[in-house]
């Protein structure tokens, strides 16, 4: 596995039959330029040093690998949490936006645009843009701007322009469409700061590489703390960036099982979910061939998840490939399972996780019995705690019915 | 009639070909057929049927809206093929424009076969570049369907040459960097792009689209292109009309104004 896996994608951006470039010709030059800029940045010691410095001194990485003893006892496994929730802006996403904003600078592009669902990638993009003095425009579905009013305010405080998108389903996929439309018209001056490891080549590769420090750090931390590698690594999968970020360094380690947990919404069998790999089929969406939610005619089906960050009908192409090759396993986790895990982590460890990350915790709870049986001992599992739950307090509070009446009315938000 | 013949005849008359677009099933299957036939009768040489898609990233607000209406009214891929059949048998030259995923879902070879059987001469693929098109190239060769890929002002000469090599029938030159929608002025980038295309392949007809909305603009584009592609302005005739008859009247009026424009080069 170490051979081909380490060198993917191929020169045209394919992971097996997945990935590639399914975009208007007008964007090809920009994608070629981005790829060239990235290749030269990758081997430029100065760029790498700047990126490393920002990660270390601004974003607060390497993030801790924390042995969660009370959670371990509750789940019957040795659980190590990769604390990406402690990063600046509260999620793994800061790694990607810092890398791409530096690339935008390097290409001489003064403007960045981004799509966002819950607003996490939008806030991260606005943060990097403020730090590096770039103009920032964030496209966000109108439904989401209403659901996530606090993040809209955050982006505006940071100096970004937030554009509510009123097309189609008015959610993340439509925000992505609108960002692509903006980019076709402004590509000379604008970098599209894509928020996950999906989209046309070279985005899946670039985003993966910028976030892959998660896995490199975790792998070394395991060796330092345990003297060995874990039995399994687990993450939630929306577009797939935090998952590929923690998987990548472990892909050549055949003894380490890789688990991706998708948003199962009300349950995959109900049709109301966001599980592209386990509940979708192969097609083309947003510039790449991958698994997606689509009807018999290839029209995209709207996704559903309690987690806005996982509420997307596609998935990055490298995950499609890791699924087909069997190197990683993907399973759905329902809203209810994720929320139970959310509560469990709050109560056992005093950590409020993002609802996205709670999907990874819930998935781990499900696989522990299987792993115990397979291994004949207590398994050691690294879980990517991709983000903190501050942004989700309102959703979770409403879900658990623990908000007083007066508190249920958050300014600008509807319950 | 084949696209090549349509372009050759127009050339003999020293005018450009008028290509009018309309989404299939907008606002309903029957009315879209009626609209396309009206456009044909009023002077559109080629009807570009657009297959409605949930995520049309190359399209501006007008085409998005029309596509959404068609999808909300339940149009299916097989309806689009029926529409093509009806419009082609009324005597129009028909090409289909579609995003790639619906074709992949239908089955690439089966789609090429059924498209040819329905009477379309070719397929325009806004989000399929030749680099990713090997399956489509094989299927369209097998079933003798023409292939139109897009070139843009940002395309390098190498990419233009590669794209032209893979086109058959005509090439679609996107006049400006942007999405579909009528503009006040015709892009200044368009004549230069057409000149670059002609230098590489003087024979392949060039259709220019994005932004044309009236007869004067059609004449302006006809002065340097072989085909003038009009979409949003025609669709707006239907979107803005108070009723069905008014929509058809306004479609006919704009089609003949455009047809007159492409003869005034
Ligand atoms: C904390 C957190 N985790 C995970 C995700 C899902 O994205 P991805 O699958 O790209 O990691 C998001 C997206 O907003 C997020 O905010």
Short mmCIF file of C-alpha atoms and ligand atoms in Angstrom, two decimals, chain A residues 84-85 89-93 96 116-122 172 195-198 207 211 214 235-245 261 307-312 314-316 319 353-358 384-389 391-392, ligand 1:
data_model
loop_
_atom_site.label_atom_id
_atom_site.label_comp_id
_atom_site.label_asym_id
_atom_site.label_seq_id
_atom_site.Cartn_x
_atom_site.Cartn_y
_atom_site.Cartn_z
CA UNK A 84 -7.84 20.03 17.03
CA UNK A 85 -10.57 21.80 19.01
CA UNK A 89 -10.65 29.37 15.57
CA UNK A 90 -11.53 26.08 17.25
CA UNK A 91 -11.08 23.50 14.50
CA UNK A 92 -8.69 21.75 12.15
CA UNK A 93 -9.74 24.15 9.42
CA UNK A 96 -5.98 24.67 5.51
CA UNK A 116 -19.32 27.94 4.07
CA UNK A 117 -22.12 25.88 5.61
CA UNK A 118 -22.11 26.33 9.37
CA UNK A 119 -19.77 29.25 9.00
CA UNK A 120 -16.69 27.50 10.41
CA UNK A 121 -14.72 27.59 7.18
CA UNK A 122 -16.01 31.11 6.56
CA UNK A 172 -23.74 24.67 1.44
CA UNK A 195 -12.91 24.53 2.51
CA UNK A 196 -12.50 20.79 2.25
CA UNK A 197 -10.51 18.08 0.49
CA UNK A 198 -12.87 17.98 -2.50
CA UNK A 207 -6.08 20.68 1.20
CA UNK A 211 -4.09 19.46 6.99
CA UNK A 214 -2.79 16.32 12.07
CA UNK A 235 -12.64 10.78 12.15
CA UNK A 236 -15.91 12.26 10.96
CA UNK A 237 -16.33 12.77 7.22
CA UNK A 238 -18.14 15.72 5.68
CA UNK A 239 -16.15 16.83 2.66
CA UNK A 240 -13.34 14.84 4.21
CA UNK A 241 -10.59 17.26 5.23
CA UNK A 242 -10.18 16.43 8.91
CA UNK A 243 -10.42 12.72 8.10
CA UNK A 244 -7.85 12.75 5.30
CA UNK A 245 -5.73 15.01 7.50
CA UNK A 261 -17.90 8.22 10.06
CA UNK A 307 -24.33 18.90 11.97
CA UNK A 308 -24.10 21.80 9.52
CA UNK A 309 -20.43 20.98 8.85
CA UNK A 310 -21.29 17.48 7.62
CA UNK A 311 -24.43 18.54 5.73
CA UNK A 312 -23.02 18.17 2.21
CA UNK A 314 -20.59 14.87 -1.74
CA UNK A 315 -17.23 13.73 -0.34
CA UNK A 316 -13.60 14.20 -1.32
CA UNK A 319 -12.06 8.94 0.46
CA UNK A 353 -17.03 18.78 21.15
CA UNK A 354 -18.30 20.05 17.81
CA UNK A 355 -21.32 18.04 16.68
CA UNK A 356 -19.24 17.04 13.62
CA UNK A 357 -16.55 15.53 15.84
CA UNK A 358 -19.25 13.87 17.97
CA UNK A 384 -9.78 13.26 15.63
CA UNK A 385 -11.58 15.78 17.80
CA UNK A 386 -11.83 18.10 14.80
CA UNK A 387 -13.48 21.04 16.56
CA UNK A 388 -14.96 22.50 19.69
CA UNK A 389 -18.66 22.78 20.35
CA UNK A 391 -20.74 27.09 17.89
CA UNK A 392 -23.16 24.23 18.61
C1 LIG C 1 -15.28 20.86 13.52
C2 LIG C 1 -15.55 20.34 12.16
N1 LIG C 1 -15.27 19.07 11.88
C3 LIG C 1 -15.52 18.55 10.67
C4 LIG C 1 -16.07 19.30 9.65
C5 LIG C 1 -16.38 18.62 8.35
O1 LIG C 1 -15.53 18.94 7.30
P1 LIG C 1 -14.42 17.93 6.82
O2 LIG C 1 -15.08 16.62 6.53
O3 LIG C 1 -13.87 18.59 5.59
O4 LIG C 1 -13.42 17.80 7.88
C6 LIG C 1 -16.36 20.66 9.88
C7 LIG C 1 -16.94 21.51 8.82
O5 LIG C 1 -17.43 22.60 9.03
C8 LIG C 1 -16.09 21.17 11.17
O6 LIG C 1 -16.36 22.47 11.45
#
